[in-house]
Coordinates of C-alpha atoms in Angstrom, one line a residue:
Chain A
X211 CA 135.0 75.3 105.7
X212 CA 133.8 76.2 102.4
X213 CA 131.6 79.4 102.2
X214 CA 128.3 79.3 100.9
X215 CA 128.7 81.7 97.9
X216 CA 131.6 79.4 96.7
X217 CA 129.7 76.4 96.8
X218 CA 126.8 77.9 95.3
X219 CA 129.2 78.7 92.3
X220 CA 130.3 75.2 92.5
X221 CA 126.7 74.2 92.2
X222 CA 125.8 76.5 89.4
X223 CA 129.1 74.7 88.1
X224 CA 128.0 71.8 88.1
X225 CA 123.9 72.6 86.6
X226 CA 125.8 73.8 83.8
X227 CA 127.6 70.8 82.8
X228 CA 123.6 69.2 82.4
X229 CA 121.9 69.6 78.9
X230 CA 118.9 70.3 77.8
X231 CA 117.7 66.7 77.2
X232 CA 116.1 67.7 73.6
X233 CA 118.9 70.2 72.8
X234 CA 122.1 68.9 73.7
X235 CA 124.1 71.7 72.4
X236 CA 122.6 74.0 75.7
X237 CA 122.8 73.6 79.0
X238 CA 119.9 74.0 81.8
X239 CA 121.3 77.0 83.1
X240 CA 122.0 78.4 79.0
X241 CA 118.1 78.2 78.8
X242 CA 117.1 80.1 82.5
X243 CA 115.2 77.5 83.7
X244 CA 117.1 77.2 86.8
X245 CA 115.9 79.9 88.8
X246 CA 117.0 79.6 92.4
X247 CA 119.5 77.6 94.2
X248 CA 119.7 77.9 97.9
X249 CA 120.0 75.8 101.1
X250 CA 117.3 74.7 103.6
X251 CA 118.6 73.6 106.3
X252 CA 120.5 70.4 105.3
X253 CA 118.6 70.4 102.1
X254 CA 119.4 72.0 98.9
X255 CA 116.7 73.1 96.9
X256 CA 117.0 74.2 93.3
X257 CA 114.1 75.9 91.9
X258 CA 113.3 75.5 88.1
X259 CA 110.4 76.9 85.9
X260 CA 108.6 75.0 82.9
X261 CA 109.8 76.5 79.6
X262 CA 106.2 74.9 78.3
X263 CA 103.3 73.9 81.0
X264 CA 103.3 70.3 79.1
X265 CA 107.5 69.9 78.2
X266 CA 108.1 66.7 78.7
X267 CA 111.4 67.3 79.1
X268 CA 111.1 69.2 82.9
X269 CA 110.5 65.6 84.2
X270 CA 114.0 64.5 82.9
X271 CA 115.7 67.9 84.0
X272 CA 114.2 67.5 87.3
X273 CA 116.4 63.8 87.4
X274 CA 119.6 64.9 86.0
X275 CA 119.6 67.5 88.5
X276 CA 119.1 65.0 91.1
X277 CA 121.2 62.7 89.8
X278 CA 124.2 65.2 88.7
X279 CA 124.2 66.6 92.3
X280 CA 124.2 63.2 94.1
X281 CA 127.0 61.9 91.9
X282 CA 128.6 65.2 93.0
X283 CA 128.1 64.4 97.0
X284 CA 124.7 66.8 98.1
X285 CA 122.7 63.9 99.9
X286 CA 119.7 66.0 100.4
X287 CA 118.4 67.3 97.4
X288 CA 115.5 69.5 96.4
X289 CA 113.9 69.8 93.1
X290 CA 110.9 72.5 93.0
X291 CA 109.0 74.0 90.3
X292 CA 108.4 77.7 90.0
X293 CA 105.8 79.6 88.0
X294 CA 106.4 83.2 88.3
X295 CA 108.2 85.0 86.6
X296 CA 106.9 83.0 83.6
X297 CA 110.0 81.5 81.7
X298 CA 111.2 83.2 78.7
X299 CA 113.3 82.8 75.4
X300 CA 114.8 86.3 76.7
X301 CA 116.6 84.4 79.0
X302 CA 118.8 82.4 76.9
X303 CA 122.2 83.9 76.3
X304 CA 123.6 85.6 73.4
X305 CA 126.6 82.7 73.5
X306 CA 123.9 79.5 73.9
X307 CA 121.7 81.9 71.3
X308 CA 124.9 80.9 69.0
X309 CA 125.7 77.4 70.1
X310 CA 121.7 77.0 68.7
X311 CA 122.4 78.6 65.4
X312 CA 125.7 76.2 64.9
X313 CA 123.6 73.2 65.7
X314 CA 121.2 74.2 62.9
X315 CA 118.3 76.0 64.8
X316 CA 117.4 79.3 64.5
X317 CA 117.8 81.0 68.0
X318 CA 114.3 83.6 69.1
X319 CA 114.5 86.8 67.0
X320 CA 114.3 90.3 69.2
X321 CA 112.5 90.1 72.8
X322 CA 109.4 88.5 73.9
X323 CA 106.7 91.2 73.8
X324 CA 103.5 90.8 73.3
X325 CA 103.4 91.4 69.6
X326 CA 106.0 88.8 68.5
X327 CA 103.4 86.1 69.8
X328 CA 100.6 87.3 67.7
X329 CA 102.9 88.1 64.9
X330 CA 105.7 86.5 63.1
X331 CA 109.1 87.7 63.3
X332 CA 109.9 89.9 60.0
X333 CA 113.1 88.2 59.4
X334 CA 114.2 84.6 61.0
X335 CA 118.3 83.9 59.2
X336 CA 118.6 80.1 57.2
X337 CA 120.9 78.3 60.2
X338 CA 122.7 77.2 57.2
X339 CA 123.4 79.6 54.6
X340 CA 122.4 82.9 56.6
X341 CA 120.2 83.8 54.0
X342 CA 117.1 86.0 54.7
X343 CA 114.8 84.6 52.7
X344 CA 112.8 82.3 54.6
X345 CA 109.4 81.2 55.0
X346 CA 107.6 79.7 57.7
X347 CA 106.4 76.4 57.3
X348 CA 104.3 75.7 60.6
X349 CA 103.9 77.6 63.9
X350 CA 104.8 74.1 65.8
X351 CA 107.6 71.8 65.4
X352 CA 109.4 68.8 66.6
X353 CA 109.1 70.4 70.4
X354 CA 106.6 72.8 71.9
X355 CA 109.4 75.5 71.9
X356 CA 110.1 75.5 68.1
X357 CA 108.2 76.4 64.6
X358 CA 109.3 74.8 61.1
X359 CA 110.9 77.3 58.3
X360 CA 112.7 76.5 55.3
X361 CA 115.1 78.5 53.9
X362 CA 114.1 79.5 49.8
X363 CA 117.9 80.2 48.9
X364 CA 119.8 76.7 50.5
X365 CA 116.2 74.5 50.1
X366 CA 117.1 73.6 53.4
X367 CA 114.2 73.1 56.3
X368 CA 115.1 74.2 60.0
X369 CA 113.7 74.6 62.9
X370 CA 113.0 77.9 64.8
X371 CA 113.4 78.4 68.6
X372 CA 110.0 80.3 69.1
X373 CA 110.7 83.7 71.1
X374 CA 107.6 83.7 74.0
Chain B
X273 CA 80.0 76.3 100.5
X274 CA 83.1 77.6 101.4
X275 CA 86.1 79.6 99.7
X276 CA 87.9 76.2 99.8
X277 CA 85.4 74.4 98.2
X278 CA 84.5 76.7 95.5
X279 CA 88.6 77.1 94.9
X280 CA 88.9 73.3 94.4
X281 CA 85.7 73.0 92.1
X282 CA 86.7 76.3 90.4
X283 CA 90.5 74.4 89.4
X284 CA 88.1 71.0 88.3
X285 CA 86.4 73.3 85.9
X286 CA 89.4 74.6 84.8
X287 CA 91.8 71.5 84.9
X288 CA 88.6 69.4 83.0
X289 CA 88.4 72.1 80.0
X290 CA 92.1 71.6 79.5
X291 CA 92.2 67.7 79.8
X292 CA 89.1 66.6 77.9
X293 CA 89.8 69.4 74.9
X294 CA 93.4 68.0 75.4
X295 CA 92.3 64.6 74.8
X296 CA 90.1 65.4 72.0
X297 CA 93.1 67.2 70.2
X298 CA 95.5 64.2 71.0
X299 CA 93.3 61.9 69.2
X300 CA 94.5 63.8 65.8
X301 CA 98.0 62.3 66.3
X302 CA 98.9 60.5 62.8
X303 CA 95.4 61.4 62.1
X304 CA 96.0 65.0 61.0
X305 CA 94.9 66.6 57.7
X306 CA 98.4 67.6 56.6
X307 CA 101.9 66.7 58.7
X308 CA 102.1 70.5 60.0
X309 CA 98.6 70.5 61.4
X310 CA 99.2 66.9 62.9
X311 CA 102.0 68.6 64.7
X312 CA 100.2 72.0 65.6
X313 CA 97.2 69.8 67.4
X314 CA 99.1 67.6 69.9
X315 CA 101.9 70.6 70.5
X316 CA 98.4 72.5 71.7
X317 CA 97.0 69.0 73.1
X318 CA 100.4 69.0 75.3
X319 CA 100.4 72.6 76.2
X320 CA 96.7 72.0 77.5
X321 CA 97.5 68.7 79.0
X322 CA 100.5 70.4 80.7
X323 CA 98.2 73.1 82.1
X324 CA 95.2 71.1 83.1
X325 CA 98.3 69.1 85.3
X326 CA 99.3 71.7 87.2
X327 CA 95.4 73.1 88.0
X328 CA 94.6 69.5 89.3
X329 CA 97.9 69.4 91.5
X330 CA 96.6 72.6 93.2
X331 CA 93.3 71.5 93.5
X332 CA 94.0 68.3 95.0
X333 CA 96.4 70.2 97.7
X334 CA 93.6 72.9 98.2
X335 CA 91.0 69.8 98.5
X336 CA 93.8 68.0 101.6
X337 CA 92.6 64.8 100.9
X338 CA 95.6 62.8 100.1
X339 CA 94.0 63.0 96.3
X340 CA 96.9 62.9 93.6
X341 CA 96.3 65.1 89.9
X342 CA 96.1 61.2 88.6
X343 CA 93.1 60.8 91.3
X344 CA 91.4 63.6 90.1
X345 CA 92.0 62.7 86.1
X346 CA 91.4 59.3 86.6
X347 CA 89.2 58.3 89.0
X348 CA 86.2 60.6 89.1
X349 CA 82.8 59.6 86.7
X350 CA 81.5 61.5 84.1
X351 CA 79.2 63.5 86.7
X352 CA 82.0 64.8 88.6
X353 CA 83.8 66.2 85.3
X354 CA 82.9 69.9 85.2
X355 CA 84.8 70.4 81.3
X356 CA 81.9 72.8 78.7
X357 CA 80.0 70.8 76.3
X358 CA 82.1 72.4 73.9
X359 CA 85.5 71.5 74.7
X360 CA 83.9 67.4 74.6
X361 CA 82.5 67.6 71.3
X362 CA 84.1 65.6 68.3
X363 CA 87.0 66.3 66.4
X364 CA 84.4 66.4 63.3
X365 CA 86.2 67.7 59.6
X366 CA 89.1 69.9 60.6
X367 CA 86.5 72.9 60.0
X368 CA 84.9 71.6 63.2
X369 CA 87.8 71.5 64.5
X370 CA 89.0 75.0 64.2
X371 CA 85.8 76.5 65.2
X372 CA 86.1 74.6 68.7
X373 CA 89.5 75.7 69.2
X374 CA 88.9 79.3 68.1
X375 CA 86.1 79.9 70.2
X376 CA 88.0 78.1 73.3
X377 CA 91.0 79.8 72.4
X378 CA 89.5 83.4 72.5
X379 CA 87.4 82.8 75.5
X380 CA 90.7 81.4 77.5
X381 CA 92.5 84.7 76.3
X382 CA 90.6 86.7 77.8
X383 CA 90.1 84.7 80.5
X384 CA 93.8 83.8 81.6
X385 CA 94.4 87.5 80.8
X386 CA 91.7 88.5 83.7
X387 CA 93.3 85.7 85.8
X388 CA 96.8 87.0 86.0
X389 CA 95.0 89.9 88.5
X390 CA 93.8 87.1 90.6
X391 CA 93.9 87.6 94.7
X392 CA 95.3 83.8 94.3
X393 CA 98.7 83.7 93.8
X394 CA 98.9 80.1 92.7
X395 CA 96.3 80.8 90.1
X396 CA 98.1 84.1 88.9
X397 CA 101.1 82.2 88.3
X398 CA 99.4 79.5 86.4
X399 CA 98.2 81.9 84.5
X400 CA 100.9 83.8 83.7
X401 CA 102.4 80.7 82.4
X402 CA 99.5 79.6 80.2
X403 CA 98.5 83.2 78.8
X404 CA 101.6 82.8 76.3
X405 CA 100.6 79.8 75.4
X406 CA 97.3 80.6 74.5
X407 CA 97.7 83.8 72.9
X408 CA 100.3 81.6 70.3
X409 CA 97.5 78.7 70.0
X410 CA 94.7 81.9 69.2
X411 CA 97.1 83.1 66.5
X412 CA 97.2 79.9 65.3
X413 CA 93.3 79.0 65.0
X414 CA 92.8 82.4 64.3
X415 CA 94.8 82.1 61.0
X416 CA 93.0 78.9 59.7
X417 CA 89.6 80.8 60.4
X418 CA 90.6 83.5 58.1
X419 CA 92.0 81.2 55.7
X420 CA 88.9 78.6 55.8
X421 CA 86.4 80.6 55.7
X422 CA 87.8 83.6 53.2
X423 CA 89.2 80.0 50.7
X424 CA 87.8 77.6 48.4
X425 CA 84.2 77.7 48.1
X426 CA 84.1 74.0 49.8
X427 CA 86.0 75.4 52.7
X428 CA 84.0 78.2 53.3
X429 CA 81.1 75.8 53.3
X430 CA 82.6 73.4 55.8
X431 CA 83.5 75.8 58.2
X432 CA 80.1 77.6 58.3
X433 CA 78.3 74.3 59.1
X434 CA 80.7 74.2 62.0
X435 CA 80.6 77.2 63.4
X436 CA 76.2 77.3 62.9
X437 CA 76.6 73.3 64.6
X438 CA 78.8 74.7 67.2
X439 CA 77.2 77.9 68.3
X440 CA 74.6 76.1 70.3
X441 CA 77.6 75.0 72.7
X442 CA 79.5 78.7 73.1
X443 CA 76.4 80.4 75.6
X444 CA 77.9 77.8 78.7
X445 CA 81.2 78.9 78.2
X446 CA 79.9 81.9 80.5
X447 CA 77.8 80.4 82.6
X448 CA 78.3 80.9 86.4
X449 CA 77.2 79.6 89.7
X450 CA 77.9 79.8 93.2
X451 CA 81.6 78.6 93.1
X452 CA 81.7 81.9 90.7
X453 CA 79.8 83.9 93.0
X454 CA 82.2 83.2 96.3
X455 CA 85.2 83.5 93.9
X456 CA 84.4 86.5 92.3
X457 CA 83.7 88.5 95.8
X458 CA 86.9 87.0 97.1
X459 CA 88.7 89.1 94.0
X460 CA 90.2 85.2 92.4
X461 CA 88.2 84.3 89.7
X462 CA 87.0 87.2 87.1
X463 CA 83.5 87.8 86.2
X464 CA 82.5 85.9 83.0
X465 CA 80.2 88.3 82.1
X466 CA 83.3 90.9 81.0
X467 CA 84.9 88.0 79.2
X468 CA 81.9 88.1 77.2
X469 CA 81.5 91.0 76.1
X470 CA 85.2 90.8 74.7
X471 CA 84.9 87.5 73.5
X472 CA 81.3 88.2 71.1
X473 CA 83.1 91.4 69.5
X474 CA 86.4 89.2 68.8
X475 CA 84.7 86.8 67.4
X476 CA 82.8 88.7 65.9
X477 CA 85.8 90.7 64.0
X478 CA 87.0 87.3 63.1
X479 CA 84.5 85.8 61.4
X480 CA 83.4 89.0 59.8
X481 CA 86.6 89.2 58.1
X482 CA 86.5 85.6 57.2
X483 CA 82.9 85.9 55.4
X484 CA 81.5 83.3 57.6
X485 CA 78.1 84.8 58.8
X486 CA 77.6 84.9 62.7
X487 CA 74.8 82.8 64.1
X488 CA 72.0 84.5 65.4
X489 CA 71.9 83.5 69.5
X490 CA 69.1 80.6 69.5
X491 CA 68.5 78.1 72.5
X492 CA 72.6 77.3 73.8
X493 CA 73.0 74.2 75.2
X494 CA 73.9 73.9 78.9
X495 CA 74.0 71.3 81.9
X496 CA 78.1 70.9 82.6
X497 CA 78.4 73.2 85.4
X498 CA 76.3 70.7 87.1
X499 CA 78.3 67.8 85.7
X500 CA 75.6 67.2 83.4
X501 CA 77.4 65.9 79.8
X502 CA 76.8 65.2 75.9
X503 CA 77.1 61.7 74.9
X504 CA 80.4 62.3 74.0
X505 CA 81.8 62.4 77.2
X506 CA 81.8 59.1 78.5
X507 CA 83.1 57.7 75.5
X508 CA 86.1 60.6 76.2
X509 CA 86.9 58.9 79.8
X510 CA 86.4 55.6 79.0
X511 CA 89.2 55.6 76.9
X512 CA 91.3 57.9 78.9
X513 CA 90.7 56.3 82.2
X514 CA 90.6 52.7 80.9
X515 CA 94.2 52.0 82.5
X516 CA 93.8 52.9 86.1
X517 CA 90.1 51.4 86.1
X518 CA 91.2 48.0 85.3
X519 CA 94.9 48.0 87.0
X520 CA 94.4 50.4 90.0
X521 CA 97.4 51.9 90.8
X522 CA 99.5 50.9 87.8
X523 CA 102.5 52.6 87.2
X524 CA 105.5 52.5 85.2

């Protein structure tokens, strides 16, 4: 019989292999919104948290969860949504923090305090070129977790993974 | 009334301030002033939207009714909806429209931020979610106050008219009654008269360093607590609710 901690690897495992439906380069578990994975009775329930209260994209995590562990053989299979602790860009590793920058967004300068959401990061590095001198162009982008810059050396426009 | 009832009114309120100012956001889609601000307006419309989805799923289990959150958004009338007068008012020049979202957008930061010491731990959890999203859409509005009103001499003109046309609406957003009263002894809800205090002198600071002179306080509009509306309103939910009125039940 397996143990539970090995299958609960296994299961991690597997959650890793699913991407982030709106950045493909990052998996679920790269961005910490998989929270808790454990069994009740028969039924495994994997806990996530919203990154954003309106992302669009938790409804299609919650399926690929659901369908990745089916297709995997767990019949019974729990998708619940957590609030607390509130989801943050500190949560995202310093590896899927590069696999961002590769794929031409800027990953979330420093830590989530308080005063980077009032303020603006001093410094957010040109994906492209790795030049310092950018500017922001708007505070929202294509997805409620990114803001526009451009880059003033390359002439290039990127997107920013907002740090909240 | 009961703790229950006043719980499940108390998330209408808030779940209706969030959907209705949602809406009126979501309208600017492909209607925005510039591209960026086109973008900025739904990304806030979907944040509030988001929110105003999980209050009405917790009031509709607090109510134990069977009621869904599409229920509660979609089938109630205009006297049921208990959203401010402010949050349904129209989208107006883009001046109007940062003067509504400012003075929402202070008055929720304070709010969410008394929230998160809430005896109700569903509630303290939504608000620990929504308080970053709202201090980010206050730095936002906050920004194009300063930049409006301290700007062009048209701009500064525009956004003065707002803020005198709007000020008549920003008295309610304080208003209590006996849902407040239950809550507030039960230690979940926080007492709108703290939130204010904070929100005048905010404001205050704000527009001060935008030049745009602060309204005297005259007569403030009122009546939403009670479900009474504006005009505006039922225009709002005729269009939102339009789908589920004439095909019950649709889905897709």
């Amino acid at each position: 019989m397996v143990s539970i901690d090995t299958d609960k690897e296994r299961i991690y495992q597997l959650l890793n292999e699913i991407p982030d439906p709106e950045i493909p380069v990052i998996s679920v578990t790269d961005l910490g919104v998989i929270r808790k994975v454990e069994w009740e009775d028969d039924t495994l329930t994997i806990s996530i948290t919203p990154t954003y209260s309106g992302c669009p994209a938790m409804k299609q995590i919650e399926q690929d969860i659901e369908k990745k562990l089916a297709d995997s053989g767990y019949e019974k299979v729990k998708v619940k949504t957590v609030f607390t602790p509130a989801w943050t860009t500190d949560w995202i590793s310093d590896e899927a923090r590069e696999r961002l920058r590769k794929y031409g967004i800027a990953p979330p300068q420093g830590s989530a305090d308080k005063s980077l959401i009032t303020t603006e990061p001093k410094v957010v590095p040109c994906p492209q070129c790795g030049s310092r001198n950018t500017q922001l162009t708007s505070q929202f982008g294509s997805t409620p977790c990114k803001a526009l810059y451009k880059c003033l050396d390359c002439k290039e426009p990127f997107d920013y993974f907002k740090c909240i | 009334m009961d703790t229950k009832e006043a719980l499940f009114k108390y998330c209408l309120r808030l779940a209706d301030n969030n959907l209705v100012l949602g809406h009126r956001l979501s309208e600017l889609c492909s209607n925005g002033p510039i591209l960026e601000e086109d973008i900025a307006t739904t990304n806030i419309a979907l944040d509030l939207i988001g929110q105003a989805r999980h209050l009405y799923q917790y009031a509709a289990e607090v109510e134990g009714k069977g009621r869904t959150e599409d229920d509660l958004a979609y089938k109630r009338a205009e006297r049921e909806f208990y959203n401010t007068l402010l949050s349904e008012q129209p989208n107006g020049d883009f001046a109007v429209t940062i003067a509504r979202q400012f003075f929402i957008d202070v008055f929720d930061y304070y709010f969410y931020k008394e929230l998160l010491n809430s005896k109700d731990e569903r509630l303290k959890e939504l608000a620990a979610r929504a308080i970053k999203e709202v201090t980010y859409h206050l730095r936002h509005s906050t920004q194009w106050i300063l930049r409006l009103g301290d700007g062009t001499e048209e701009s500064h003109k525009r956004l003065q008219t707002a803020v005198d046309g709007l000020w008549m609406y920003t008295g309610e957003l304080f208003e209590m009654n006996e849902v407040d009263e239950i809550l507030i002894k039960e230690g979940i809800a926080p007492n709108l008269n703290d939130i204010k205090t904070k929100w005048e002198s905010k404001v205050s600071e704000v527009l001060a360093e935008s030049t745009i002179t602060k309204p005297e306080d005259g007569w403030m509009q009122t009546g939403s607590r009670k479900g009474m509306h504006s005009e505006h309103l039922g225009y709002i939910l005729a269009e939102m609710q339009y789908l589920q009125r004439a095909y019950p039940d649709a889905q897709w």
